[in-house]
Structures are given as C-alpha cells and as structure tokens.
C-alpha positions in Angstrom: 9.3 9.2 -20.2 5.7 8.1 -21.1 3.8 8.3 -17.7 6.3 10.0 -15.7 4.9 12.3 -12.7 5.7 16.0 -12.0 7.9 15.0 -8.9 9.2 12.2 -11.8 10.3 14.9 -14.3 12.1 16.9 -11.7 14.2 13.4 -10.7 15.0 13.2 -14.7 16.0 17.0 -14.9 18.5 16.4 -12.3 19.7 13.1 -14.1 20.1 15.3 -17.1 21.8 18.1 -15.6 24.3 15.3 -13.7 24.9 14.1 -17.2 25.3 17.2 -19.1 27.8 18.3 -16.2 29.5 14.8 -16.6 30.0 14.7 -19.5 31.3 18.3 -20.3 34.0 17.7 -18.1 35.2 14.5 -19.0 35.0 15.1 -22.6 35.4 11.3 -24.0 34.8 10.8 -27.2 31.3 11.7 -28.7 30.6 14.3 -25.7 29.7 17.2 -28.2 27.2 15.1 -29.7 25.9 13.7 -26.5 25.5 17.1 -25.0 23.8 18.1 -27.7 21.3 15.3 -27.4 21.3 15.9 -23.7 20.0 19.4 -23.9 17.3 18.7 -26.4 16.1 16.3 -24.1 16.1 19.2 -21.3 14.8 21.8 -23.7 11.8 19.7 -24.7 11.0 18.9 -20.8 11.4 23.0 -20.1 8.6 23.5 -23.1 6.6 20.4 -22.0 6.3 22.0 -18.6 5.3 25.7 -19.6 3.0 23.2 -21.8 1.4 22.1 -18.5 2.2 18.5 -19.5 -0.3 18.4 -22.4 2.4 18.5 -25.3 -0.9 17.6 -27.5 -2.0 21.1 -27.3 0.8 22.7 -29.0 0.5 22.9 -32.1 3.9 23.6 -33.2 5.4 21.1 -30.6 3.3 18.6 -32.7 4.8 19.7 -35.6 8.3 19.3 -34.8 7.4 15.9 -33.5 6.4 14.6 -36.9 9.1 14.0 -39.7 7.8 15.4 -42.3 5.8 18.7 -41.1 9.2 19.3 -38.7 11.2 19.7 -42.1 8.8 22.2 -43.5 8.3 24.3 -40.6 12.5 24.3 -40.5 12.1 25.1 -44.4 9.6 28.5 -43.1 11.4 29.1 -40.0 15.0 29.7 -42.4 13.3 31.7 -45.4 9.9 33.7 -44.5 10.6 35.6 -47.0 10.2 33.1 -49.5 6.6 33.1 -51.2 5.4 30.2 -50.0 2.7 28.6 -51.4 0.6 25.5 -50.5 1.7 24.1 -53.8 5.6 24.7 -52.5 5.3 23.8 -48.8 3.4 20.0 -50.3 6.7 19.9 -52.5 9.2 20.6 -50.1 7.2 17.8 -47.9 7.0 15.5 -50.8 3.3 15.3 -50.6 0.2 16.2 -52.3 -1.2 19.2 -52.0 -4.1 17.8 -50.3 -2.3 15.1 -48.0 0.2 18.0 -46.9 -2.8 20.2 -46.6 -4.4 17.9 -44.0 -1.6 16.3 -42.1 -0.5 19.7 -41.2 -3.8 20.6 -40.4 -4.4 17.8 -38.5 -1.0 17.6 -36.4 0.1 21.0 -36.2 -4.1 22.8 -35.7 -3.8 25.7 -38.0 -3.5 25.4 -41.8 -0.1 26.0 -43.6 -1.0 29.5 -45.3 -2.0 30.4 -41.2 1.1 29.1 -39.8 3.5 30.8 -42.4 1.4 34.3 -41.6 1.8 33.3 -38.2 5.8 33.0 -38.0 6.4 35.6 -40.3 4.4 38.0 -37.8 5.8 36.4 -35.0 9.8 37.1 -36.4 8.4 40.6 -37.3 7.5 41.4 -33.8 11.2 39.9 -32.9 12.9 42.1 -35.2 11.0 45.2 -33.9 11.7 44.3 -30.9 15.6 44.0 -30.9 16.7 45.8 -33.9 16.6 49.5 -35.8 15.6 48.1 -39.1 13.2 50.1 -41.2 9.4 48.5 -40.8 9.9 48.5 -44.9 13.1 46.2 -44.0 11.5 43.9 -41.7 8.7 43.7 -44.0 10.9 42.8 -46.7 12.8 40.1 -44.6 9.7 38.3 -43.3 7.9 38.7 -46.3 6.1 41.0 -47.4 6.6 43.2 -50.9 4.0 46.1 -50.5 4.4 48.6 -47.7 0.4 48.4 -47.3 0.2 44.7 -46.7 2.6 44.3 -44.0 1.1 47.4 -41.6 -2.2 45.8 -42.3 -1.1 42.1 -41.7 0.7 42.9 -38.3 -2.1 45.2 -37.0 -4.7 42.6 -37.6 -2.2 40.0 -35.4 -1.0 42.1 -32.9 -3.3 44.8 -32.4 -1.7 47.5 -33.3 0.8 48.8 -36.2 4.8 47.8 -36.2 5.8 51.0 -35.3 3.3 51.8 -32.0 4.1 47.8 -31.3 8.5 49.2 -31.5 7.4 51.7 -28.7 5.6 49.5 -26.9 8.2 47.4 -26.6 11.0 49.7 -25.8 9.3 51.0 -22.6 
C-alpha cells in the first residue's frame, strides 16, 4: 500500500470490508484466520489515518513494526507491574543493553525506562477511568510499591493526582 492516495485508502477500506463480509459468511476453511488478518490490516489503516498518513511519527506504531522492540513492548503491555529494568527489557529482546538501548530509542523516540513509565501511567489512567479499585490497587497493578511514588509519578504525567484525575473523568 506504499504510495497509495487518500481517495486510494478509502477504495482499499472498502475492498477490506467486502472481504471481511465475504468471507464471514462463507466460512471456508481458514476464514477465522483470514479475518483475523483482514482486520489488522483495517485496524492499522484506522491508526494510520488518525496518524495523518505519517506512520513515521508514531512512536509506538514504529515499535510494533519492528520484530524485536514489538515483542518487548507486548512483554510491558502484559506485566507493568513487573520491575523492569533496562538490563531485563535487553534480555527479553536478546540484545545488549546498549544495542536494545538504542534501537528502541531510535525506532520507537523515547527511551525504554520512558516508555515503561509511559504505559504504566497510561493503564493507570484506564483503570481510574473504568473501575473502583483502590489508587493503592492500581498502583500496585501497574507498578508501583510505595503509595508516595505512584501519586507523584501520575501527577507529574497527567497534571493532576489519580484521584482528582477519577473525578474528572466521571463527569
């Protein structure tokens, strides 16, 4: 899809859509795994085009287009709570320190430590948002051990402490 035009993108949504619809009623063999392919494919052109076209800018679109980073940020995604360290993240990549350090840098445009910080306040603010949990819960779950550290940490990324963010959100 290299090249494609707006108007283009539209035409191949609609090819999509034809083939998702296709294909889920004539259910031959392999349909589950081609709709599943199918709506990847139109999931990536919806985030391409809130993108404005430039997937380059995204960071995290990056990321999940590269092997390697994509498995790590899957590894953070499924366990904020783990304590991750650059040390563990390179591991899990089965890099160096350094190498993993860079390349992450370089595709995704934050550092890991920044990234991990990032997610975890950004599944914070999701739990607050659409749960009852405790603030000490959601700490715990994305995270964070001390009851200091977490108020602090989400007030310096969202402006405001967990529990003025909860109301916020709720009105």
């Amino acid at each position: 899809m290299v090249g494609l035009k707006n108007e283009d993108l539209s035409q191949a949504s609609r090819y999509l859509l034809s083939a998702l619809v296709s294909e889920a009623v004539n259910q031959e063999p392999g349909a589950s795994l081609i709709l599943t392919r199918l709506a990847e494919v139109l999931f990536l052109q919806a985030v391409r085009a809130c993108a404005g076209g430039d997937v380059r800018s995204v960071g995290w679109l990056r990321g999940i287009s590269h092997p390697t980073i994509a498995r790590t940020m899957a590894n953070v995604h499924r366990d904020p709570a783990r304590q991750w360290t650059l040390e563990l993240l390179a591991d899990e990549a089965a890099m160096s320190r350094s190498t993993f350090a860079s390349t992450f840098r370089k595709v995704v445009g934050e550092t890991p430590l920044a990234y991990v910080a990032a997610w975890r306040m950004r599944s914070a603010a999701r739990l607050l948002q659409s749960t009852e949990e405790s603030i000490k819960a959601i700490a715990s779950t994305v995270g964070y051990a001390s009851d200091e550290a977490f108020p602090r940490a989400f007030r310096s990324w969202a402006g405001m402490a967990p529990g003025a963010f909860r109301e916020r959100s709720r009105r």
